[in-house]
Short mmCIF file of C-alpha atoms in Angstrom, two decimals:
data_model
loop_
_atom_site.label_atom_id
_atom_site.label_comp_id
_atom_site.label_asym_id
_atom_site.label_seq_id
_atom_site.Cartn_x
_atom_site.Cartn_y
_atom_site.Cartn_z
CA ILE A 1 19.31 17.75 -39.13
CA ILE A 2 23.09 17.61 -38.50
CA THR A 3 24.44 20.29 -36.24
CA THR A 4 27.50 22.36 -37.04
CA PRO A 5 30.21 23.55 -34.63
CA GLY A 6 28.94 25.89 -31.89
CA GLN A 7 25.39 25.75 -33.11
CA THR A 8 22.51 26.81 -30.87
CA ILE A 9 19.06 25.39 -31.43
CA SER A 10 16.32 27.90 -30.68
CA GLY A 11 12.60 28.24 -31.17
CA THR A 12 10.01 25.49 -31.15
CA GLY A 13 9.84 22.62 -33.60
CA THR A 14 9.63 18.89 -34.32
CA LEU A 15 12.45 16.95 -35.96
CA SER A 16 12.44 13.39 -37.20
CA ARG A 17 16.19 12.90 -36.71
CA LEU A 18 18.76 15.05 -35.01
CA ASP A 19 22.49 14.29 -35.28
CA ILE A 20 24.59 16.04 -32.67
CA SER A 21 28.12 15.75 -34.14
CA THR A 22 29.60 18.77 -32.45
CA ASN A 23 28.91 20.40 -29.11
CA THR A 24 25.47 21.95 -29.40
CA THR A 25 23.12 23.91 -27.10
CA ASN A 26 19.36 23.56 -27.15
CA ASN A 27 17.93 26.95 -26.26
CA GLY A 28 14.40 26.24 -27.37
CA SER A 29 11.69 23.60 -27.22
CA ILE A 30 12.32 20.72 -29.62
CA THR A 31 10.72 17.31 -30.21
CA VAL A 32 12.67 14.50 -31.78
CA THR A 33 10.54 11.62 -33.10
CA THR A 34 12.88 9.06 -34.72
CA ALA A 35 16.50 9.30 -33.52
CA LEU A 36 18.91 11.52 -31.61
CA THR A 37 22.33 10.39 -32.90
CA SER A 38 25.90 11.46 -32.67
CA THR A 39 28.10 10.55 -35.68
CA VAL A 40 31.00 12.26 -33.95
CA PRO A 41 30.90 11.95 -30.15
CA SER A 42 29.57 15.27 -28.90
CA VAL A 43 27.61 16.99 -26.14
CA LEU A 44 24.03 18.28 -26.34
CA THR A 45 23.56 20.89 -23.63
CA GLN A 46 20.13 21.94 -22.40
CA ALA A 47 20.13 25.72 -21.78
CA ALA A 48 18.13 27.21 -18.92
CA SER A 49 14.41 26.72 -19.49
CA ALA A 50 14.96 24.62 -22.64
CA THR A 51 12.78 21.59 -23.32
CA LEU A 52 13.77 18.40 -25.12
CA THR A 53 10.99 15.96 -25.85
CA TYR A 54 12.32 12.63 -27.09
CA ASN A 55 9.75 10.21 -28.59
CA ALA A 56 12.04 7.70 -30.34
CA THR A 57 12.62 4.12 -29.24
CA THR A 58 16.40 4.25 -29.86
CA ALA A 59 18.61 5.45 -27.05
CA ILE A 60 19.92 9.04 -26.99
CA ALA A 61 23.46 8.82 -28.39
CA PRO A 62 25.25 12.13 -27.58
CA THR A 63 26.37 13.06 -24.09
CA LEU A 64 23.41 14.94 -22.52
CA ASP A 65 24.05 17.86 -20.17
CA ALA A 66 20.68 18.61 -18.69
CA THR A 67 21.70 20.31 -15.48
CA ALA A 68 20.82 23.94 -16.30
CA THR A 69 18.19 25.52 -14.07
CA GLY A 70 14.66 25.23 -15.42
CA ASN A 71 15.35 22.88 -18.32
CA THR A 72 13.21 19.79 -18.85
CA VAL A 73 13.76 16.52 -20.64
CA VAL A 74 10.63 14.57 -21.62
CA TYR A 75 10.66 10.91 -22.66
CA GLY A 76 7.34 10.85 -24.46
CA GLY A 77 7.40 7.78 -26.69
CA THR A 78 6.64 4.08 -26.16
CA THR A 79 9.42 1.69 -25.05
CA GLN A 80 12.45 3.84 -24.28
CA THR A 81 15.80 3.85 -22.48
CA VAL A 82 16.34 6.77 -20.09
CA LYS A 83 19.89 8.05 -20.51
CA SER A 84 22.13 7.88 -17.45
CA THR A 85 22.92 11.49 -16.60
CA THR A 86 22.01 14.32 -14.27
CA TYR A 87 18.68 16.01 -15.10
CA GLN A 88 17.16 19.19 -13.83
CA ASN A 89 13.51 18.30 -14.54
CA LEU A 90 12.64 14.86 -15.91
CA THR A 91 9.22 13.80 -17.21
CA LEU A 92 8.22 10.28 -18.33
CA SER A 93 5.06 10.22 -20.44
CA GLY A 94 3.61 8.50 -23.48
CA SER A 95 3.08 4.75 -23.06
CA ALA A 96 4.85 1.46 -22.31
CA VAL A 97 8.06 1.11 -20.20
CA LYS A 98 10.90 3.56 -19.75
CA THR A 99 14.01 1.70 -18.51
CA LEU A 100 16.98 3.35 -16.87
CA GLY A 101 20.20 2.90 -18.84
CA GLY A 102 22.17 3.68 -15.68
CA ALA A 103 21.88 5.65 -12.45
CA ILE A 104 20.33 9.08 -12.73
CA THR A 105 20.17 12.21 -10.63
CA VAL A 106 17.22 14.64 -10.70
CA ASN A 107 18.00 18.09 -9.31
CA GLY A 108 14.48 19.44 -9.88
CA ASN A 109 11.18 17.70 -10.53
CA LEU A 110 10.48 14.08 -11.46
CA ALA A 111 7.13 13.17 -13.03
CA ILE A 112 5.81 9.80 -14.21
CA ASN A 113 2.65 10.39 -16.28
CA SER A 114 0.57 7.25 -16.97
CA CYS A 115 3.53 5.09 -18.09
CA GLU A 116 6.04 2.87 -16.32
CA LEU A 117 9.52 3.79 -15.16
CA TYR A 118 11.64 0.68 -14.56
CA THR A 119 14.85 1.29 -12.67
CA SER A 120 16.35 -2.18 -13.30
CA THR A 121 19.49 -2.30 -11.09
CA PHE A 122 20.01 1.48 -11.07
CA GLN A 123 19.38 4.10 -8.41
CA ILE A 124 17.51 7.42 -8.76
CA THR A 125 18.89 10.26 -6.63
CA GLY A 126 16.47 13.09 -6.08
CA ASN A 127 16.53 16.30 -4.07
CA ALA A 128 14.77 17.96 -1.15
CA SER A 129 13.32 20.94 -3.05
CA GLY A 130 11.92 19.29 -6.19
CA THR A 131 8.62 17.52 -6.61
CA PHE A 132 8.05 13.82 -7.37
CA THR A 133 4.69 12.96 -8.91
CA ILE A 134 3.14 9.85 -10.32
CA ASN A 135 -0.04 10.72 -12.23
CA GLY A 136 -2.92 8.60 -13.49
CA ALA A 137 -2.03 4.91 -13.83
CA GLY A 138 1.71 5.62 -13.70
CA ILE A 139 4.05 2.85 -12.40
CA LEU A 140 7.43 2.97 -10.68
CA THR A 141 9.25 -0.39 -10.60
CA LEU A 142 12.17 -0.47 -8.25
CA GLY A 143 14.82 -3.16 -8.70
CA ASN A 144 15.29 -6.13 -11.00
CA ASN A 145 13.73 -9.49 -10.16
CA ALA A 146 16.80 -11.30 -11.51
CA SER A 147 19.30 -9.30 -9.51
CA ALA A 148 20.31 -8.99 -5.83
CA THR A 149 21.36 -5.34 -6.40
CA ASP A 150 19.53 -3.30 -3.79
CA VAL A 151 17.59 -0.43 -5.34
CA LEU A 152 15.98 2.05 -3.00
CA PHE A 153 13.01 4.42 -3.42
CA PRO A 154 14.35 7.62 -5.09
CA THR A 155 16.44 9.23 -2.43
CA ASN A 156 16.25 12.78 -1.01
CA PHE A 157 12.71 13.68 -2.08
CA ILE A 158 10.64 14.72 0.96
CA THR A 159 7.12 13.76 1.90
CA ALA A 160 5.69 17.22 1.41
CA ASN A 161 6.89 17.28 -2.22
CA ILE A 162 5.64 13.83 -3.23
CA SER A 163 2.23 13.25 -4.79
CA PHE A 164 1.09 9.87 -6.12
CA SER A 165 -2.37 9.33 -7.62
CA SER A 166 -4.58 6.71 -6.01
CA THR A 167 -4.38 4.61 -9.22
CA SER A 168 -0.57 4.69 -9.41
CA ILE A 169 1.56 1.65 -8.47
CA VAL A 170 5.00 1.34 -6.88
CA TYR A 171 6.60 -2.11 -7.20
CA TYR A 172 9.44 -3.20 -4.94
CA TYR A 173 10.65 -5.69 -7.50
CA GLY A 174 14.25 -6.58 -6.68
CA ASN A 175 15.48 -9.99 -5.67
CA SER A 176 16.90 -8.40 -2.49
CA ALA A 177 15.92 -7.29 1.00
CA GLN A 178 14.68 -3.89 -0.23
CA THR A 179 13.73 -1.20 2.26
CA ILE A 180 10.10 -0.08 1.86
CA SER A 181 10.29 3.71 2.11
CA SER A 182 7.97 5.55 4.48
CA VAL A 183 8.51 8.85 2.64
CA PRO A 184 5.59 8.74 0.13
CA ALA A 185 1.89 8.06 0.51
CA TYR A 186 1.57 5.28 -2.04
CA GLY A 187 -1.32 4.88 -4.45
CA ASN A 188 -0.95 1.07 -4.75
CA LEU A 189 1.97 -0.85 -3.27
CA ARG A 190 3.33 -4.17 -4.64
CA ILE A 191 6.04 -6.15 -2.83
CA GLN A 192 7.50 -9.26 -4.39
CA ASN A 193 10.37 -11.42 -5.75
CA TYR A 194 12.55 -11.93 -2.69
CA SER A 195 12.67 -15.10 -0.58
CA GLY A 196 12.87 -13.20 2.67
CA SER A 197 11.66 -9.92 4.18
CA LYS A 198 11.38 -6.46 2.72
CA SER A 199 11.22 -4.10 5.68
CA ALA A 200 9.56 -0.73 6.21
CA ASP A 201 11.72 2.08 7.51
CA GLY A 202 8.75 3.88 9.14
CA ASN A 203 5.01 4.25 8.98
CA ILE A 204 3.48 3.26 5.63
CA ASN A 205 0.40 4.86 4.16
CA VAL A 206 -1.32 3.40 1.12
CA LEU A 207 -4.17 5.26 -0.58
CA THR A 208 -5.59 2.15 -2.25
CA ALA A 209 -4.33 -1.43 -1.96
CA VAL A 210 -1.31 -3.58 -1.09
CA ILE A 211 -0.37 -6.90 -2.73
CA VAL A 212 2.43 -8.96 -1.25
CA THR A 213 3.51 -11.93 -3.41
CA SER A 214 5.11 -15.13 -2.11
CA PRO A 215 7.84 -15.87 -1.10
CA THR A 216 8.26 -12.29 0.10
CA VAL A 217 7.31 -11.14 3.65
CA PHE A 218 6.39 -7.50 4.22
CA ASP A 219 8.02 -6.66 7.58
CA MET A 220 6.44 -3.69 9.35
CA SER A 221 8.39 -4.24 12.56
CA SER A 222 7.15 -1.65 15.13
CA HIS A 223 5.65 0.76 12.57
CA THR A 224 2.08 1.59 11.50
CA LEU A 225 0.63 0.32 8.19
CA THR A 226 -2.50 2.07 6.99
CA VAL A 227 -4.31 0.65 3.92
CA ALA A 228 -7.36 2.41 2.50
CA THR A 229 -8.80 -0.66 0.76
CA ASN A 230 -7.45 -4.25 0.66
CA LEU A 231 -4.29 -6.18 1.54
CA THR A 232 -4.13 -9.31 -0.63
CA GLY A 233 -1.62 -11.70 -2.22
CA THR A 234 0.20 -14.91 -1.36
CA GLY A 235 3.05 -13.31 0.59
CA GLY A 236 3.38 -12.67 4.32
CA LEU A 237 2.89 -9.72 6.66
CA SER A 238 4.88 -9.38 9.87
CA PHE A 239 4.84 -7.08 12.89
CA THR A 240 6.78 -7.14 16.16
CA THR A 241 4.70 -4.29 17.71
CA GLY A 242 3.12 -1.52 15.66
CA THR A 243 -0.34 -1.02 14.26
CA PHE A 244 -2.23 -2.20 11.18
CA ASN A 245 -5.15 -0.05 10.08
CA ILE A 246 -7.21 -1.51 7.23
CA SER A 247 -10.34 -0.12 5.66
CA GLY A 248 -10.95 -2.96 3.18
CA ASN A 249 -10.42 -6.69 3.41
CA PHE A 250 -7.37 -8.33 5.01
CA GLY A 251 -7.34 -11.08 2.35
CA ASN A 252 -3.75 -12.24 1.88
CA THR A 253 -3.30 -16.00 1.95
CA GLY A 254 0.28 -15.83 3.24
CA SER A 255 1.49 -15.83 6.81
CA PHE A 256 0.56 -13.18 9.36
CA THR A 257 2.85 -12.65 12.34
CA CYS A 258 1.16 -10.20 14.72
CA GLY A 259 3.66 -9.99 17.58
CA THR A 260 2.14 -7.50 20.01
CA CYS A 261 0.66 -5.27 17.33
CA SER A 262 -2.84 -3.84 17.15
CA VAL A 263 -5.11 -4.55 14.12
CA ASN A 264 -7.87 -2.01 13.49
CA TYR A 265 -10.65 -2.68 10.99
CA THR A 266 -11.61 0.90 10.21
CA GLY A 267 -13.83 0.75 7.11
CA ALA A 268 -17.55 0.15 6.46
CA VAL A 269 -18.54 -3.42 5.45
CA GLN A 270 -15.46 -5.61 5.94
CA ASN A 271 -14.44 -9.22 6.35
CA VAL A 272 -12.27 -10.08 9.35
CA LYS A 273 -9.42 -12.44 8.51
CA SER A 274 -9.32 -15.79 10.32
CA THR A 275 -6.05 -15.64 12.18
CA THR A 276 -4.47 -14.99 15.55
CA TYR A 277 -4.46 -11.33 16.68
CA ASN A 278 -2.83 -9.59 19.59
CA HIS A 279 -5.13 -6.53 19.97
CA LEU A 280 -8.16 -6.32 17.66
CA THR A 281 -10.38 -3.27 17.23
CA ILE A 282 -13.61 -3.09 15.23
CA THR A 283 -14.38 0.51 14.30
CA GLY A 284 -15.73 2.60 11.42
CA SER A 285 -19.26 2.12 10.16
CA GLY A 286 -21.10 -0.92 8.96
CA GLN A 287 -20.74 -4.60 9.78
CA LYS A 288 -17.55 -6.63 10.17
CA THR A 289 -17.97 -10.35 9.49
CA LEU A 290 -15.62 -13.14 10.57
CA LEU A 291 -14.31 -15.29 7.71
CA GLY A 292 -13.27 -17.97 10.16
CA ALA A 293 -12.45 -18.61 13.85
CA ILE A 294 -10.14 -16.05 15.41
CA THR A 295 -7.95 -15.95 18.51
CA VAL A 296 -7.30 -12.69 20.32
CA ASN A 297 -4.28 -12.79 22.64
CA GLY A 298 -4.76 -9.26 23.91
CA ASN A 299 -7.71 -6.84 23.84
CA LEU A 300 -10.90 -7.07 21.73
CA ALA A 301 -12.69 -3.74 21.28
CA ILE A 302 -15.91 -3.16 19.32
CA SER A 303 -15.61 0.62 19.13
CA ALA A 304 -18.11 1.41 16.40
CA GLY A 305 -20.47 -0.44 14.00
CA SER A 306 -21.17 -4.14 14.46
CA LEU A 307 -19.30 -7.43 14.62
CA TYR A 308 -20.95 -10.62 13.22
CA THR A 309 -19.34 -13.93 14.05
CA SER A 310 -21.41 -15.92 11.58
CA THR A 311 -20.61 -19.59 12.39
CA TYR A 312 -17.17 -18.89 13.87
CA GLN A 313 -15.83 -18.81 17.42
CA ILE A 314 -13.76 -16.08 19.04
CA THR A 315 -11.22 -17.31 21.58
CA GLY A 316 -10.01 -14.65 24.01
CA ASN A 317 -7.78 -14.68 27.02
CA ALA A 318 -7.88 -14.03 30.77
CA SER A 319 -5.54 -11.03 30.80
CA GLY A 320 -6.95 -9.04 27.87
CA THR A 321 -10.04 -6.78 27.88
CA LEU A 322 -13.28 -7.14 25.90
CA SER A 323 -15.15 -3.86 25.39
CA MET A 324 -18.18 -2.60 23.45
CA ALA A 325 -18.71 1.16 22.95
CA ALA A 326 -22.04 2.96 22.90
CA ALA A 327 -24.55 1.84 20.23
CA THR A 328 -22.37 -1.01 18.97
CA ILE A 329 -23.81 -4.43 18.12
CA PHE A 330 -22.33 -7.88 18.53
CA TYR A 331 -24.03 -10.76 16.68
CA ILE A 332 -23.07 -14.20 18.03
CA GLY A 333 -23.97 -17.04 15.69
CA ASN A 334 -25.72 -17.32 12.31
CA ASN A 335 -29.50 -17.40 12.10
CA ALA A 336 -29.30 -19.83 9.19
CA SER A 337 -26.99 -22.30 10.87
CA ALA A 338 -27.16 -24.80 13.74
CA THR A 339 -23.47 -24.33 14.43
CA LEU A 340 -23.05 -23.52 18.12
CA VAL A 341 -21.18 -20.23 18.67
CA LEU A 342 -20.45 -19.04 22.21
CA PHE A 343 -19.74 -15.67 23.74
CA PRO A 344 -15.97 -15.09 23.28
CA THR A 345 -14.23 -17.57 25.55
CA GLY A 346 -11.34 -16.85 27.85
CA TYR A 347 -12.25 -13.33 28.97
CA ILE A 348 -13.05 -12.84 32.67
CA THR A 349 -15.81 -10.72 34.14
CA SER A 350 -13.52 -8.08 35.58
CA ASN A 351 -12.00 -7.44 32.13
CA ILE A 352 -15.29 -7.14 30.24
CA SER A 353 -16.91 -3.72 29.76
CA LEU A 354 -20.04 -3.37 27.66
CA SER A 355 -21.64 0.06 27.23
CA SER A 356 -25.19 0.41 28.56
CA THR A 357 -26.33 1.24 25.01
CA SER A 358 -24.46 -1.65 23.34
CA THR A 359 -26.34 -4.75 22.22
CA VAL A 360 -25.33 -8.42 22.23
CA ILE A 361 -27.56 -10.63 20.06
CA TYR A 362 -27.44 -14.40 20.47
CA TYR A 363 -28.30 -14.99 16.82
CA GLY A 364 -27.57 -18.66 16.09
CA ASN A 365 -30.21 -21.23 15.09
CA ALA A 366 -28.89 -23.42 17.92
CA ALA A 367 -29.24 -23.99 21.66
CA GLN A 368 -26.70 -21.31 22.50
CA THR A 369 -25.43 -20.77 26.02
CA ILE A 370 -26.10 -17.27 27.35
CA SER A 371 -22.86 -16.29 29.07
CA SER A 372 -22.96 -14.88 32.57
CA ALA A 373 -19.43 -13.40 32.25
CA PRO A 374 -20.46 -9.94 30.98
CA SER A 375 -22.83 -7.36 32.36
CA TYR A 376 -24.85 -6.65 29.26
CA GLY A 377 -26.14 -3.31 28.04
CA ASN A 378 -28.97 -4.59 25.84
CA LEU A 379 -29.43 -8.32 25.37
CA THR A 380 -31.39 -9.94 22.55
CA ILE A 381 -32.06 -13.68 22.29
CA GLN A 382 -33.64 -14.99 19.11
CA THR A 383 -33.82 -17.29 16.07
CA PHE A 384 -33.90 -20.79 17.72
CA SER A 385 -37.09 -22.84 18.09
CA GLY A 386 -36.14 -24.03 21.52
CA SER A 387 -34.26 -22.90 24.64
CA LYS A 388 -31.09 -20.87 24.91
CA SER A 389 -29.87 -21.40 28.48
CA ALA A 390 -27.92 -19.17 30.87
CA ASP A 391 -24.78 -20.58 32.49
CA GLY A 392 -25.15 -18.35 35.58
CA ASN A 393 -26.65 -15.08 36.80
CA ILE A 394 -27.39 -12.64 34.02
CA SER A 395 -27.18 -8.84 34.45
CA VAL A 396 -28.79 -6.52 31.85
CA SER A 397 -28.69 -2.76 32.38
CA GLY A 398 -30.79 -1.94 29.32
CA ASN A 399 -33.40 -3.89 27.41
CA LEU A 400 -33.83 -7.67 27.36
CA THR A 401 -35.54 -8.87 24.15
CA VAL A 402 -36.54 -12.50 23.51
CA THR A 403 -38.05 -13.33 20.12
#
């Protein structure tokens, strides 16, 4: 269909090809499947409440005025270029990757439905009253890995109006020191491509997982990072102060700089990363198992559940505290191993507080030393066919069990 001067498109319909060769207004709901061309440079104006669904792989040729209140433009095909203009409501759907052809502004709602929106080097400017949603397995890729152009998370959208599914992914993909926005609650968060730090501007909440890829470092500074499942990847994680709450496994192989931060393992069954911590808290339900020796430069708290050292040693410090809450359990050693594991070293008696209903189990298949530093709640000594010897006077306020 080729439009004629002053033509208005109304009603609902599907067109294979639409040539806008004079200024034209869409007052209806139309779908274009093959091409939206402009033999003579012209403007296609979206009227209030009009809908344009564009499913073709070629770029939209005419100038597109999509600013009218209530109108919506939908890119519903496979691989597509998103025209650089100002939209009222913009929806990305269909499949494959939609790539910005330039900077865009969205004055209403932005939705990514189970496809990928790739900004390349261009910025998205949003607004404080519209919604921003990523549904299903939708992906937002911010920045270009071959460019130092700094691309931010879409600006001006507010936390209360943002909703990302737990299976969605946001990539900070630029070869630049991108700022990791604290505005959304991310589904999955991916940080990569820059030989340096990408820094959070506030507290970060991730509904599923985080992957940081080398050589990038995710810098949380003094903020709080909360991850509902795992943090993995080859990149680094850095804090100066702040808090790291993780409910899955802390499994990245890159560097970890803790500063004076607190790390809280808050899930059920979890592995505890072998590294140096400042403050370390074991909470949530289930058992937390060391994957290697750890050093705690501040406080160690077993606040809920159990901590199992397996064959690995905990090294504490004389100024920090070691505490166990009611009904918690601390397994020292591995019943299948002769590796000698001691009560956490470095802590002094005056800084150790074990609840009267907590239990310490000397669990190794070795001649473990029973530490006289703590006053135990319940104490269990087991597993070794031989003696486990005290290094001083032992105080037990609850039950002493030897098996």
